[in-house]
């Protein structure tokens, strides 16, 4: 055996029977002082992604949810617009009632004939003085004359296309109709959602125009119906049928509690 001898060191549990021999005691001390690295116990990360079938299933679920929820959201938006429209109608009804009281319970003339001219909200004078300009001083806001669901928006210019029409069966008569002559004020139409090139007026049946007159009829914009202002000032939504042939609205009548004439016969 050499003079320095042979050093033996037993290194624990790495191998129960293994021994390391060093001829140099410094090397042995360095080995004993070095840290023992153990195998990491952290779980291995998986690189597995989604399969094509899993992706298709997720896309199908999203499509089904969208098909269910989108109509619900659309109805909610339309209900909000219908409520805003009813608010406009209520204000127009109140303005109409104020006008009637100020003019000895006489209704305004529908009026698109030259007569007592008026300065319109855009600052221009025009010889025509229709019903909506007669009640405008009681509102002083062009936005009230705009249905939220209508594409056309009146900005105060000379126009026949406001989307709230007065009942021309009642208001267009000469001499002007009086409130006392209306037999069923709570059921008789004063103003309603309207459409057409001359939508400032509507009547008992859709009018397609003749000569210089232009089409006018009910505007079916709110959940298959329209908002109505009646001659007592109250507002109500009424369901409106559409003719499958002409694609025009079938104006409601007595069977739906809606009347268009002052004598209450229709």
Short mmCIF file of C-alpha atoms in Angstrom, two decimals, residues 8-244:
data_model
loop_
_atom_site.label_atom_id
_atom_site.label_comp_id
_atom_site.label_asym_id
_atom_site.label_seq_id
_atom_site.Cartn_x
_atom_site.Cartn_y
_atom_site.Cartn_z
CA UNK A 8 -12.36 5.44 0.98
CA UNK A 9 -15.63 7.44 1.13
CA UNK A 10 -19.08 6.10 1.10
CA UNK A 11 -21.55 8.45 -0.76
CA UNK A 12 -24.91 7.65 0.82
CA UNK A 13 -28.00 6.59 -1.03
CA UNK A 14 -26.84 7.21 -4.62
CA UNK A 15 -25.79 3.58 -4.59
CA UNK A 16 -26.03 1.58 -1.41
CA UNK A 17 -22.95 -0.49 -2.27
CA UNK A 18 -20.86 2.00 -4.26
CA UNK A 19 -17.70 3.52 -2.89
CA UNK A 20 -15.41 6.14 -4.35
CA UNK A 21 -11.75 5.98 -3.68
CA UNK A 22 -9.46 8.92 -3.91
CA UNK A 23 -5.67 8.93 -3.66
CA UNK A 24 -5.80 12.62 -2.88
CA UNK A 25 -7.64 13.70 0.28
CA UNK A 26 -8.26 17.19 -1.21
CA UNK A 27 -10.24 15.68 -4.04
CA UNK A 28 -12.26 13.71 -1.53
CA UNK A 29 -13.06 16.83 0.46
CA UNK A 30 -14.13 18.67 -2.74
CA UNK A 31 -16.38 15.79 -3.71
CA UNK A 32 -18.02 15.70 -0.30
CA UNK A 33 -18.60 19.47 -0.38
CA UNK A 34 -20.19 19.48 -3.86
CA UNK A 35 -24.07 19.60 -3.96
CA UNK A 36 -25.93 16.48 -4.87
CA UNK A 37 -28.29 17.20 -7.80
CA UNK A 38 -31.53 15.35 -7.65
CA UNK A 39 -33.88 14.73 -10.52
CA UNK A 40 -36.54 17.43 -10.78
CA UNK A 41 -39.94 16.34 -9.67
CA UNK A 42 -41.75 19.07 -11.71
CA UNK A 43 -44.32 17.54 -14.03
CA UNK A 44 -43.39 17.55 -17.65
CA UNK A 45 -45.29 20.03 -19.82
CA UNK A 46 -47.39 18.50 -22.54
CA UNK A 47 -47.14 19.88 -26.05
CA UNK A 48 -50.48 18.36 -27.06
CA UNK A 49 -52.84 20.83 -28.86
CA UNK A 50 -56.51 20.74 -29.91
CA UNK A 51 -57.50 18.16 -32.44
CA UNK A 52 -59.51 19.11 -35.52
CA UNK A 53 -62.65 17.46 -34.13
CA UNK A 54 -62.36 19.38 -30.87
CA UNK A 55 -62.04 22.66 -32.77
CA UNK A 56 -65.06 21.82 -34.93
CA UNK A 57 -67.12 21.03 -31.83
CA UNK A 58 -66.20 24.39 -30.25
CA UNK A 59 -67.07 26.26 -33.48
CA UNK A 60 -70.41 24.44 -33.72
CA UNK A 61 -71.30 25.36 -30.12
CA UNK A 62 -70.45 29.03 -30.75
CA UNK A 63 -72.57 29.02 -33.93
CA UNK A 64 -75.55 27.53 -32.08
CA UNK A 65 -75.28 30.08 -29.28
CA UNK A 66 -75.03 32.92 -31.80
CA UNK A 67 -78.13 31.67 -33.65
CA UNK A 68 -80.04 31.64 -30.36
CA UNK A 69 -78.80 34.91 -28.90
CA UNK A 70 -78.63 37.25 -31.90
CA UNK A 71 -82.44 37.30 -32.47
CA UNK A 72 -82.89 37.92 -28.74
CA UNK A 73 -80.54 40.90 -28.87
CA UNK A 74 -82.27 42.19 -32.03
CA UNK A 75 -85.68 42.02 -30.34
CA UNK A 76 -84.31 43.79 -27.28
CA UNK A 77 -82.93 46.61 -29.44
CA UNK A 78 -86.21 46.92 -31.34
CA UNK A 79 -88.21 47.00 -28.10
CA UNK A 80 -86.00 49.87 -26.95
CA UNK A 81 -86.59 51.72 -30.23
CA UNK A 82 -90.34 51.07 -29.96
CA UNK A 83 -90.35 52.59 -26.47
CA UNK A 84 -88.46 55.66 -27.73
CA UNK A 85 -90.95 55.96 -30.59
CA UNK A 86 -93.86 55.82 -28.15
CA UNK A 87 -92.22 58.60 -26.15
CA UNK A 88 -92.04 60.71 -29.34
CA UNK A 89 -95.68 59.91 -30.11
CA UNK A 90 -96.72 60.93 -26.61
CA UNK A 91 -95.02 64.31 -27.03
CA UNK A 92 -96.63 64.81 -30.44
CA UNK A 93 -100.01 63.92 -28.96
CA UNK A 94 -99.54 66.46 -26.16
CA UNK A 95 -98.49 69.13 -28.67
CA UNK A 96 -101.56 68.37 -30.79
CA UNK A 97 -103.83 68.68 -27.74
CA UNK A 98 -102.24 72.04 -26.83
CA UNK A 99 -102.78 73.30 -30.37
CA UNK A 100 -106.42 72.19 -30.28
CA UNK A 101 -107.01 73.97 -26.98
CA UNK A 102 -105.37 77.16 -28.26
CA UNK A 103 -107.49 77.14 -31.44
CA UNK A 104 -110.95 76.70 -29.96
CA UNK A 105 -110.84 72.89 -30.04
CA UNK A 106 -110.19 72.88 -33.78
CA UNK A 107 -107.79 70.38 -35.35
CA UNK A 108 -104.96 71.63 -37.58
CA UNK A 109 -105.23 71.31 -41.35
CA UNK A 110 -103.04 68.62 -42.94
CA UNK A 111 -102.12 71.32 -45.41
CA UNK A 112 -99.60 71.20 -48.23
CA UNK A 113 -101.33 73.95 -50.15
CA UNK A 114 -100.01 77.52 -50.43
CA UNK A 115 -101.52 79.64 -47.72
CA UNK A 116 -100.24 81.21 -44.56
CA UNK A 117 -96.54 80.54 -45.02
CA UNK A 118 -94.11 79.78 -42.22
CA UNK A 119 -90.40 79.84 -41.45
CA UNK A 120 -89.20 76.25 -41.10
CA UNK A 121 -86.70 75.15 -38.42
CA UNK A 122 -83.80 75.39 -40.91
CA UNK A 123 -84.53 79.11 -41.24
CA UNK A 124 -86.15 79.03 -44.69
CA UNK A 125 -89.59 80.46 -45.38
CA UNK A 126 -92.10 78.40 -47.36
CA UNK A 127 -95.66 79.13 -48.44
CA UNK A 128 -96.89 75.72 -47.21
CA UNK A 129 -97.87 75.33 -43.58
CA UNK A 130 -98.57 71.61 -42.90
CA UNK A 131 -99.81 70.11 -39.64
CA UNK A 132 -96.38 69.25 -38.24
CA UNK A 133 -95.25 72.85 -38.60
CA UNK A 134 -98.44 74.00 -36.87
CA UNK A 135 -97.65 71.95 -33.75
CA UNK A 136 -93.87 72.47 -33.97
CA UNK A 137 -93.92 75.57 -31.69
CA UNK A 138 -95.24 73.32 -28.90
CA UNK A 139 -92.34 70.88 -29.34
CA UNK A 140 -89.41 72.95 -30.69
CA UNK A 141 -87.38 69.84 -31.37
CA UNK A 142 -87.09 68.19 -34.79
CA UNK A 143 -85.86 64.97 -33.16
CA UNK A 144 -89.32 64.28 -31.73
CA UNK A 145 -90.61 63.95 -35.31
CA UNK A 146 -88.09 61.18 -36.11
CA UNK A 147 -88.97 57.55 -35.46
CA UNK A 148 -85.84 55.74 -34.13
CA UNK A 149 -86.49 52.81 -36.49
CA UNK A 150 -86.92 54.96 -39.62
CA UNK A 151 -84.03 55.59 -41.98
CA UNK A 152 -85.09 59.13 -42.93
CA UNK A 153 -84.36 61.78 -40.30
CA UNK A 154 -86.01 65.19 -40.54
CA UNK A 155 -83.58 68.02 -39.79
CA UNK A 156 -86.01 70.92 -40.15
CA UNK A 157 -85.97 71.28 -43.93
CA UNK A 158 -89.13 71.70 -46.03
CA UNK A 159 -90.21 68.09 -46.33
CA UNK A 160 -93.23 65.83 -46.65
CA UNK A 161 -91.30 62.78 -45.48
CA UNK A 162 -91.47 62.97 -41.69
CA UNK A 163 -92.19 59.44 -40.49
CA UNK A 164 -95.16 60.31 -38.29
CA UNK A 165 -98.28 60.90 -40.35
CA UNK A 166 -101.46 62.68 -39.33
CA UNK A 167 -104.79 60.99 -40.04
CA UNK A 168 -105.72 62.77 -43.28
CA UNK A 169 -109.17 61.13 -43.22
CA UNK A 170 -109.81 63.29 -40.17
CA UNK A 171 -107.45 66.26 -40.39
CA UNK A 172 -107.52 67.04 -44.11
CA UNK A 173 -111.21 68.02 -44.15
CA UNK A 174 -112.38 71.55 -44.84
CA UNK A 175 -113.57 73.31 -42.77
CA UNK A 176 -111.28 71.92 -40.05
CA UNK A 177 -112.68 69.22 -37.83
CA UNK A 178 -113.55 70.08 -34.22
CA UNK A 179 -112.81 67.95 -31.20
CA UNK A 180 -116.47 67.90 -30.22
CA UNK A 181 -117.41 66.29 -33.55
CA UNK A 182 -115.30 63.20 -32.90
CA UNK A 183 -117.60 60.47 -31.59
CA UNK A 184 -114.95 58.06 -30.35
CA UNK A 185 -111.87 60.12 -29.42
CA UNK A 186 -110.23 57.26 -27.48
CA UNK A 187 -110.40 55.00 -30.56
CA UNK A 188 -109.90 57.51 -33.39
CA UNK A 189 -106.43 57.84 -34.91
CA UNK A 190 -104.71 61.22 -34.72
CA UNK A 191 -101.09 60.36 -35.63
CA UNK A 192 -99.27 57.11 -36.39
CA UNK A 193 -96.02 55.65 -37.69
CA UNK A 194 -96.00 56.32 -41.43
CA UNK A 195 -94.04 55.65 -44.60
CA UNK A 196 -93.96 56.64 -48.27
CA UNK A 197 -92.84 59.72 -50.17
CA UNK A 198 -95.51 61.88 -48.49
CA UNK A 199 -95.54 60.19 -45.11
CA UNK A 200 -96.59 63.35 -43.26
CA UNK A 201 -100.16 62.10 -43.84
CA UNK A 202 -101.92 58.73 -43.73
CA UNK A 203 -105.52 57.68 -44.13
CA UNK A 204 -107.90 54.78 -43.67
CA UNK A 205 -106.34 52.73 -46.48
CA UNK A 206 -102.90 52.87 -48.13
CA UNK A 207 -102.73 55.71 -50.65
CA UNK A 208 -100.47 55.11 -53.64
CA UNK A 209 -100.67 58.65 -54.98
CA UNK A 210 -102.07 60.25 -58.12
CA UNK A 211 -101.08 63.34 -60.05
CA UNK A 212 -98.86 65.49 -57.85
CA UNK A 213 -99.84 63.55 -54.73
CA UNK A 214 -97.35 60.98 -53.48
CA UNK A 215 -97.74 57.60 -51.73
CA UNK A 216 -98.45 57.46 -48.01
CA UNK A 217 -99.35 54.60 -45.69
CA UNK A 218 -98.64 53.13 -42.27
CA UNK A 219 -95.05 52.44 -41.32
CA UNK A 220 -94.76 48.88 -39.98
CA UNK A 221 -91.46 49.26 -38.15
CA UNK A 222 -92.01 47.89 -34.65
CA UNK A 223 -92.38 44.13 -34.21
CA UNK A 224 -94.91 43.75 -37.06
CA UNK A 225 -96.90 46.73 -35.88
CA UNK A 226 -97.04 50.50 -35.52
CA UNK A 227 -97.45 53.07 -32.75
CA UNK A 228 -100.68 55.11 -32.79
CA UNK A 229 -101.64 58.38 -31.12
CA UNK A 230 -105.39 58.62 -30.54
CA UNK A 231 -107.53 61.70 -30.27
CA UNK A 232 -107.66 61.58 -26.47
CA UNK A 233 -103.84 61.79 -26.41
CA UNK A 234 -103.00 58.21 -25.40
CA UNK A 235 -100.48 56.08 -27.34
CA UNK A 236 -100.81 52.40 -28.19
CA UNK A 237 -98.94 49.84 -30.28
CA UNK A 238 -101.21 47.98 -32.74
CA UNK A 239 -100.31 44.90 -34.77
CA UNK A 240 -100.54 45.55 -38.53
CA UNK A 241 -100.98 42.89 -41.20
CA UNK A 242 -99.16 43.15 -44.54
CA UNK A 243 -100.88 42.23 -47.80
CA UNK A 244 -98.87 39.33 -49.31
#
